[in-house]
mmCIF file of C-alpha atoms in Angstrom:
data_model
loop_
_atom_site.group_PDB
_atom_site.id
_atom_site.type_symbol
_atom_site.label_atom_id
_atom_site.label_comp_id
_atom_site.label_asym_id
_atom_site.label_seq_id
_atom_site.Cartn_x
_atom_site.Cartn_y
_atom_site.Cartn_z
ATOM 1 C CA UNK L 1 0.000 0.000 0.000
ATOM 2 C CA UNK L 2 1.474 3.331 -1.045
ATOM 3 C CA UNK L 3 1.657 5.894 1.767
ATOM 4 C CA UNK L 4 -0.051 9.111 0.649
ATOM 5 C CA UNK L 5 1.722 11.964 2.445
ATOM 6 C CA UNK L 6 -0.963 14.385 3.616
ATOM 7 C CA UNK L 7 0.462 17.915 3.521
ATOM 8 C CA UNK L 8 -2.827 19.456 4.670
ATOM 9 C CA UNK L 9 -2.835 17.381 7.844
ATOM 10 C CA UNK L 10 0.862 17.911 8.623
ATOM 11 C CA UNK L 11 0.703 21.659 7.941
ATOM 12 C CA UNK L 12 -2.306 21.881 10.280
ATOM 13 C CA UNK L 13 -0.331 20.100 13.029
ATOM 14 C CA UNK L 14 2.512 22.616 12.604
ATOM 15 C CA UNK L 15 0.113 25.582 12.680
ATOM 16 C CA UNK L 16 -1.541 24.251 15.839
ATOM 17 C CA UNK L 17 1.871 23.867 17.531
ATOM 18 C CA UNK L 18 2.758 27.440 16.498
ATOM 19 C CA UNK L 19 -0.591 28.734 17.769
ATOM 20 C CA UNK L 20 0.236 27.346 21.228
ATOM 21 C CA UNK L 21 3.694 28.992 21.152
ATOM 22 C CA UNK L 22 2.237 32.342 20.071
ATOM 23 C CA UNK L 23 -0.437 32.190 22.790
ATOM 24 C CA UNK L 24 2.307 31.585 25.378
ATOM 25 C CA UNK L 25 4.344 34.512 23.997
ATOM 26 C CA UNK L 26 1.305 36.795 24.162
ATOM 27 C CA UNK L 27 0.857 35.831 27.811
ATOM 28 C CA UNK L 28 4.407 37.150 28.326
ATOM 29 C CA UNK L 29 3.427 40.375 26.553
ATOM 30 C CA UNK L 30 5.171 39.632 23.244
ATOM 31 C CA UNK L 31 3.304 39.989 19.943
ATOM 32 C CA UNK L 32 4.824 38.601 16.747
ATOM 33 C CA UNK L 33 4.344 40.696 13.632
ATOM 34 C CA UNK L 34 4.812 39.924 9.910
ATOM 35 C CA UNK L 35 4.826 42.669 7.262
ATOM 36 C CA UNK L 36 3.809 41.565 3.763
ATOM 37 C CA UNK L 37 4.474 43.860 0.800
ATOM 38 C CA UNK L 38 2.699 43.278 -2.506
ATOM 39 C CA UNK L 39 3.487 45.471 -5.513
ATOM 40 C CA UNK L 40 0.675 45.541 -8.058
ATOM 41 C CA UNK L 41 -2.256 43.116 -8.130
ATOM 42 C CA UNK L 42 -1.079 39.952 -9.853
ATOM 43 C CA UNK L 43 -3.996 37.517 -9.236
ATOM 44 C CA UNK L 44 -1.801 34.589 -8.109
ATOM 45 C CA UNK L 45 0.128 36.874 -5.738
ATOM 46 C CA UNK L 46 -3.140 38.191 -4.304
ATOM 47 C CA UNK L 47 -4.247 34.606 -3.530
ATOM 48 C CA UNK L 48 -0.901 33.812 -1.858
ATOM 49 C CA UNK L 49 -0.964 37.006 0.204
ATOM 50 C CA UNK L 50 -4.559 36.241 1.274
ATOM 51 C CA UNK L 51 -3.523 32.744 2.394
ATOM 52 C CA UNK L 52 -0.620 34.186 4.391
ATOM 53 C CA UNK L 53 -2.936 36.650 6.131
ATOM 54 C CA UNK L 54 -5.363 33.832 6.993
ATOM 55 C CA UNK L 55 -2.547 31.717 8.433
ATOM 56 C CA UNK L 56 -1.311 34.673 10.526
ATOM 57 C CA UNK L 57 -4.815 35.226 11.862
ATOM 58 C CA UNK L 58 -5.225 31.549 12.766
ATOM 59 C CA UNK L 59 -1.904 31.358 14.622
ATOM 60 C CA UNK L 60 -2.239 34.748 16.294
ATOM 61 C CA UNK L 61 0.503 36.588 14.408
ATOM 62 C CA UNK L 62 -0.194 40.254 13.675
ATOM 63 C CA UNK L 63 0.069 40.942 9.937
ATOM 64 C CA UNK L 64 0.710 44.297 8.306
ATOM 65 C CA UNK L 65 -0.278 44.554 4.641
ATOM 66 C CA UNK L 66 1.482 46.984 2.325
ATOM 67 C CA UNK L 67 -0.427 46.740 -0.950
ATOM 68 C CA UNK L 68 1.240 49.288 -3.213
ATOM 69 C CA UNK L 69 0.450 50.106 -6.870
ATOM 70 C CA UNK L 70 2.223 48.521 -9.850
ATOM 71 C CA UNK L 71 3.953 51.823 -10.668
ATOM 72 C CA UNK L 72 5.670 52.063 -7.255
ATOM 73 C CA UNK L 73 9.357 52.816 -7.901
ATOM 74 C CA UNK L 74 12.238 50.673 -6.724
ATOM 75 C CA UNK L 75 13.323 53.554 -4.482
ATOM 76 C CA UNK L 76 9.890 53.769 -2.837
ATOM 77 C CA UNK L 77 9.844 50.020 -2.219
ATOM 78 C CA UNK L 78 13.359 50.137 -0.720
ATOM 79 C CA UNK L 79 12.114 52.974 1.502
ATOM 80 C CA UNK L 80 9.271 50.807 2.876
ATOM 81 C CA UNK L 81 11.712 47.931 3.530
ATOM 82 C CA UNK L 82 14.148 50.274 5.286
ATOM 83 C CA UNK L 83 11.374 51.585 7.555
ATOM 84 C CA UNK L 84 10.313 48.015 8.443
ATOM 85 C CA UNK L 85 13.934 46.914 9.021
ATOM 86 C CA UNK L 86 14.186 49.657 11.650
ATOM 87 C CA UNK L 87 10.848 48.941 13.311
ATOM 88 C CA UNK L 88 11.451 46.714 16.343
ATOM 89 C CA UNK L 89 7.797 45.717 16.523
ATOM 90 C CA UNK L 90 8.081 43.992 13.092
ATOM 91 C CA UNK L 91 9.766 40.574 13.227
ATOM 92 C CA UNK L 92 9.392 39.323 9.642
ATOM 93 C CA UNK L 93 9.355 41.075 6.275
ATOM 94 C CA UNK L 94 8.138 39.429 3.096
ATOM 95 C CA UNK L 95 7.997 40.927 -0.385
ATOM 96 C CA UNK L 96 5.612 38.885 -2.522
ATOM 97 C CA UNK L 97 7.416 37.801 -5.686
ATOM 98 C CA UNK L 98 7.440 38.374 -8.601
ATOM 99 C CA UNK L 99 7.801 42.158 -8.469
ATOM 100 C CA UNK L 100 7.097 44.279 -11.590
ATOM 101 C CA UNK L 101 9.838 44.278 -14.229
ATOM 102 C CA UNK L 102 11.087 47.797 -13.471
ATOM 103 C CA UNK L 103 12.137 46.671 -9.963
ATOM 104 C CA UNK L 104 15.331 44.657 -9.426
ATOM 105 C CA UNK L 105 14.247 41.555 -7.481
ATOM 106 C CA UNK L 106 17.759 40.794 -6.240
ATOM 107 C CA UNK L 107 18.176 44.318 -4.845
ATOM 108 C CA UNK L 108 14.872 43.987 -2.976
ATOM 109 C CA UNK L 109 15.757 40.600 -1.451
ATOM 110 C CA UNK L 110 19.172 41.914 -0.406
ATOM 111 C CA UNK L 111 17.607 44.988 1.256
ATOM 112 C CA UNK L 112 15.658 42.928 3.816
ATOM 113 C CA UNK L 113 17.504 42.532 7.112
ATOM 114 C CA UNK L 114 18.695 38.883 7.432
ATOM 115 C CA UNK L 115 17.180 38.797 10.946
ATOM 116 C CA UNK L 116 13.729 39.501 9.382
ATOM 117 C CA UNK L 117 14.171 37.454 6.178
ATOM 118 C CA UNK L 118 11.394 34.930 6.879
ATOM 119 C CA UNK L 119 11.383 33.786 3.224
ATOM 120 C CA UNK L 120 14.997 32.611 3.623
ATOM 121 C CA UNK L 121 16.082 34.192 0.306
ATOM 122 C CA UNK L 122 18.745 36.661 1.535
ATOM 123 C CA UNK L 123 22.350 35.691 0.605
ATOM 124 C CA UNK L 124 23.193 35.655 4.338
ATOM 125 C CA UNK L 125 20.403 33.089 4.984
ATOM 126 C CA UNK L 126 21.506 30.956 2.026
ATOM 127 C CA UNK L 127 25.149 31.177 3.126
ATOM 128 C CA UNK L 128 24.263 30.163 6.697
ATOM 129 C CA UNK L 129 22.443 27.087 5.367
ATOM 130 C CA UNK L 130 25.378 26.073 3.168
ATOM 131 C CA UNK L 131 27.857 26.115 6.071
ATOM 132 C CA UNK L 132 25.496 24.682 8.663
ATOM 133 C CA UNK L 133 24.892 27.847 10.673
ATOM 134 C CA UNK L 134 21.606 29.031 12.135
ATOM 135 C CA UNK L 135 19.454 31.093 9.783
ATOM 136 C CA UNK L 136 16.112 31.155 8.012
ATOM 137 C CA UNK L 137 15.549 28.383 5.478
ATOM 138 C CA UNK L 138 13.516 28.766 2.274
ATOM 139 C CA UNK L 139 9.985 27.655 3.212
ATOM 140 C CA UNK L 140 9.221 25.029 0.545
ATOM 141 C CA UNK L 141 12.370 22.895 1.088
ATOM 142 C CA UNK L 142 11.981 23.241 4.877
ATOM 143 C CA UNK L 143 8.394 22.007 4.444
ATOM 144 C CA UNK L 144 9.563 18.960 2.466
ATOM 145 C CA UNK L 145 11.896 17.973 5.338
ATOM 146 C CA UNK L 146 8.982 18.231 7.785
ATOM 147 C CA UNK L 147 6.777 16.102 5.488
ATOM 148 C CA UNK L 148 9.447 13.381 5.459
ATOM 149 C CA UNK L 149 10.186 13.503 9.195
ATOM 150 C CA UNK L 150 6.566 13.606 10.296
ATOM 151 C CA UNK L 151 5.731 10.720 7.933
ATOM 152 C CA UNK L 152 8.523 8.652 9.570
ATOM 153 C CA UNK L 153 10.563 8.487 6.376
ATOM 154 C CA UNK L 154 14.239 8.036 7.198
ATOM 155 C CA UNK L 155 16.584 10.418 5.344
ATOM 156 C CA UNK L 156 19.908 9.466 6.920
ATOM 157 C CA UNK L 157 22.002 7.242 4.639
ATOM 158 C CA UNK L 158 19.374 7.292 1.887
ATOM 159 C CA UNK L 159 20.053 8.000 -1.782
ATOM 160 C CA UNK L 160 18.296 11.331 -2.433
ATOM 161 C CA UNK L 161 17.831 12.810 -5.904
ATOM 162 C CA UNK L 162 16.624 16.391 -6.427
ATOM 163 C CA UNK L 163 15.444 17.339 -9.922
ATOM 164 C CA UNK L 164 15.814 21.103 -10.334
ATOM 165 C CA UNK L 165 18.510 23.549 -9.214
ATOM 166 C CA UNK L 166 16.598 26.768 -8.509
ATOM 167 C CA UNK L 167 17.706 29.043 -5.694
ATOM 168 C CA UNK L 168 14.276 28.781 -4.068
ATOM 169 C CA UNK L 169 13.830 24.982 -4.097
ATOM 170 C CA UNK L 170 16.507 22.813 -5.722
ATOM 171 C CA UNK L 171 19.682 24.159 -4.127
ATOM 172 C CA UNK L 172 18.381 24.638 -0.547
ATOM 173 C CA UNK L 173 16.572 21.287 -0.803
ATOM 174 C CA UNK L 174 19.817 19.486 -1.585
ATOM 175 C CA UNK L 175 21.592 21.207 1.326
ATOM 176 C CA UNK L 176 18.806 20.319 3.772
ATOM 177 C CA UNK L 177 18.862 16.647 2.710
ATOM 178 C CA UNK L 178 22.634 16.708 3.140
ATOM 179 C CA UNK L 179 22.184 18.207 6.614
ATOM 180 C CA UNK L 180 19.942 15.217 7.426
ATOM 181 C CA UNK L 181 22.757 12.881 6.281
ATOM 182 C CA UNK L 182 21.213 11.927 2.950
ATOM 183 C CA UNK L 183 23.473 11.154 -0.033
ATOM 184 C CA UNK L 184 22.420 13.797 -2.518
ATOM 185 C CA UNK L 185 22.468 14.099 -6.329
ATOM 186 C CA UNK L 186 21.127 17.223 -8.064
ATOM 187 C CA UNK L 187 19.758 16.814 -11.598
ATOM 188 C CA UNK L 188 18.919 19.516 -14.115
ATOM 189 C CA UNK L 189 18.330 20.128 -17.833
ATOM 190 C CA UNK L 190 21.899 19.069 -18.725
ATOM 191 C CA UNK L 191 21.917 15.854 -16.709
ATOM 192 C CA UNK L 192 22.764 12.826 -18.839
ATOM 193 C CA UNK L 193 20.724 9.645 -18.361
ATOM 194 C CA UNK L 194 18.191 11.399 -16.111
ATOM 195 C CA UNK L 195 16.023 8.293 -15.837
ATOM 196 C CA UNK L 196 18.947 6.152 -14.654
ATOM 197 C CA UNK L 197 19.931 8.723 -12.019
ATOM 198 C CA UNK L 198 16.341 9.066 -10.763
ATOM 199 C CA UNK L 199 15.905 5.301 -10.541
ATOM 200 C CA UNK L 200 18.685 5.179 -7.925
ATOM 201 C CA UNK L 201 16.694 7.410 -5.587
ATOM 202 C CA UNK L 202 15.202 6.224 -2.311
ATOM 203 C CA UNK L 203 13.844 9.781 -2.012
ATOM 204 C CA UNK L 204 13.050 11.658 -5.241
ATOM 205 C CA UNK L 205 12.228 15.380 -4.971
ATOM 206 C CA UNK L 206 10.819 16.785 -8.205
ATOM 207 C CA UNK L 207 10.953 20.555 -8.794
ATOM 208 C CA UNK L 208 11.418 20.705 -12.547
ATOM 209 C CA UNK L 209 8.506 22.968 -13.560
ATOM 210 C CA UNK L 210 7.093 20.693 -16.274
ATOM 211 C CA UNK L 211 3.606 19.205 -15.833
ATOM 212 C CA UNK L 212 3.531 15.414 -15.290
ATOM 213 C CA UNK L 213 7.030 14.959 -16.716
ATOM 214 C CA UNK L 214 8.137 12.298 -14.244
ATOM 215 C CA UNK L 215 6.324 9.017 -14.843
ATOM 216 C CA UNK L 216 6.850 5.508 -13.491
ATOM 217 C CA UNK L 217 9.869 4.923 -15.759
ATOM 218 C CA UNK L 218 11.896 7.377 -13.616
ATOM 219 C CA UNK L 219 11.015 5.845 -10.257
ATOM 220 C CA UNK L 220 12.473 2.926 -8.328
ATOM 221 C CA UNK L 221 9.889 0.623 -6.776
ATOM 222 C CA UNK L 222 9.201 1.634 -3.168
ATOM 223 C CA UNK L 223 10.815 5.089 -3.486
ATOM 224 C CA UNK L 224 9.429 8.165 -1.726
ATOM 225 C CA UNK L 225 8.353 10.750 -4.331
ATOM 226 C CA UNK L 226 7.922 14.411 -3.360
ATOM 227 C CA UNK L 227 6.253 16.573 -6.025
ATOM 228 C CA UNK L 228 6.990 20.297 -5.642
ATOM 229 C CA UNK L 229 5.425 21.325 -8.977
ATOM 230 C CA UNK L 230 2.038 22.950 -9.407
ATOM 231 C CA UNK L 231 0.353 23.534 -12.767
ATOM 232 C CA UNK L 232 -3.061 23.613 -14.376
ATOM 233 C CA UNK L 233 -3.553 20.935 -17.019
ATOM 234 C CA UNK L 234 -5.526 21.144 -20.255
ATOM 235 C CA UNK L 235 -8.771 20.584 -18.255
ATOM 236 C CA UNK L 236 -7.815 23.365 -15.811
ATOM 237 C CA UNK L 237 -7.212 20.780 -13.069
ATOM 238 C CA UNK L 238 -4.252 21.156 -10.720
ATOM 239 C CA UNK L 239 -1.383 18.754 -11.310
ATOM 240 C CA UNK L 240 2.290 18.488 -10.396
ATOM 241 C CA UNK L 241 5.594 17.677 -12.087
ATOM 242 C CA UNK L 242 4.928 13.988 -11.401
ATOM 243 C CA UNK L 243 2.462 11.876 -13.369
ATOM 244 C CA UNK L 244 0.680 10.788 -10.186
ATOM 245 C CA UNK L 245 -1.519 8.114 -11.799
ATOM 246 C CA UNK L 246 1.493 6.228 -13.173
ATOM 247 C CA UNK L 247 3.864 6.735 -10.209
ATOM 248 C CA UNK L 248 1.531 6.196 -7.222
ATOM 249 C CA UNK L 249 1.158 2.396 -7.692
ATOM 250 C CA UNK L 250 4.946 1.800 -7.538
ATOM 251 C CA UNK L 251 6.001 4.441 -4.986
ATOM 252 C CA UNK L 252 6.435 3.588 -1.327
ATOM 253 C CA UNK L 253 5.184 7.066 -0.422
ATOM 254 C CA UNK L 254 4.074 10.041 -2.512
ATOM 255 C CA UNK L 255 2.758 13.594 -2.123
ATOM 256 C CA UNK L 256 -0.420 14.471 -4.037
ATOM 257 C CA UNK L 257 -1.000 17.757 -5.897
ATOM 258 C CA UNK L 258 -2.857 19.612 -4.512
ATOM 259 C CA UNK L 259 -2.610 18.818 -0.791
ATOM 260 C CA UNK L 260 1.030 17.751 -0.575
ATOM 261 C CA UNK L 261 3.923 20.215 -0.519
ATOM 262 C CA UNK L 262 1.767 23.343 -1.145
ATOM 263 C CA UNK L 263 0.226 23.762 2.330
ATOM 264 C CA UNK L 264 3.645 23.225 3.935
ATOM 265 C CA UNK L 265 5.159 26.366 2.414
ATOM 266 C CA UNK L 266 2.879 28.693 4.391
ATOM 267 C CA UNK L 267 3.194 26.565 7.562
ATOM 268 C CA UNK L 268 6.993 26.935 7.391
ATOM 269 C CA UNK L 269 6.701 30.669 6.694
ATOM 270 C CA UNK L 270 4.681 30.934 9.911
ATOM 271 C CA UNK L 271 7.339 28.856 11.675
ATOM 272 C CA UNK L 272 10.040 31.269 10.462
ATOM 273 C CA UNK L 273 7.962 34.237 11.735
ATOM 274 C CA UNK L 274 7.703 32.699 15.188
ATOM 275 C CA UNK L 275 11.457 31.955 15.158
ATOM 276 C CA UNK L 276 12.108 35.590 14.188
ATOM 277 C CA UNK L 277 9.980 36.741 17.109
ATOM 278 C CA UNK L 278 11.957 34.562 19.532
ATOM 279 C CA UNK L 279 15.352 35.915 18.457
#
């Protein structure tokens, strides 16, 4: 029987644990606060920001919304970030990506104080992860580790293959698996014999950005398959990078889309906010 890893359930457990922590902090007179900045009104970004606000409300984190128009200049946005960096009552700062084309994304990420970088994108956060120091970890890869641990899937000593090398998922994912003593291979568009490499994996993390690309021919029997992708198919139904129908029968454990990795990203963002408030 394939184990279906329930991201909704696990993310709810994490949010409930955080709610208890936040309640205890409030009793000590400490309120945690997250500032979310959205430039323009990209529909997908609006949905994500709404979900973040809901999660804050549920856990008891105060959220400040800065919804600024599309034509906001880079300088104005940097000004808002600077003000929030210097506000001791704000513990986390998040700029919803993507930003409009006239704004340099890298400059914006770099402007956020590393102590408030709850997205885990700042070079200081990424550097801390790569050398094993304390720092905020990118929320999606951190969520994948929690899915594995809370589903009692052993990482230590396992052959782990990550497909995708993005700064937001692939690279931090590989470093987190390494930190858990996995043996890690990173694959990408130039990898030769991709199928052969994937078939070695005890744990296969797919973040390739192509709908249903990974079918059963890439997967070793009994492997754990984590699908980070999210797309809409030709029937407007949500699907991942993994062809779930073909892979599920041979996997030992698998995450569905939706309801797998997705809910974990916001749970781990909330976790990072609480951590920021404790520092």
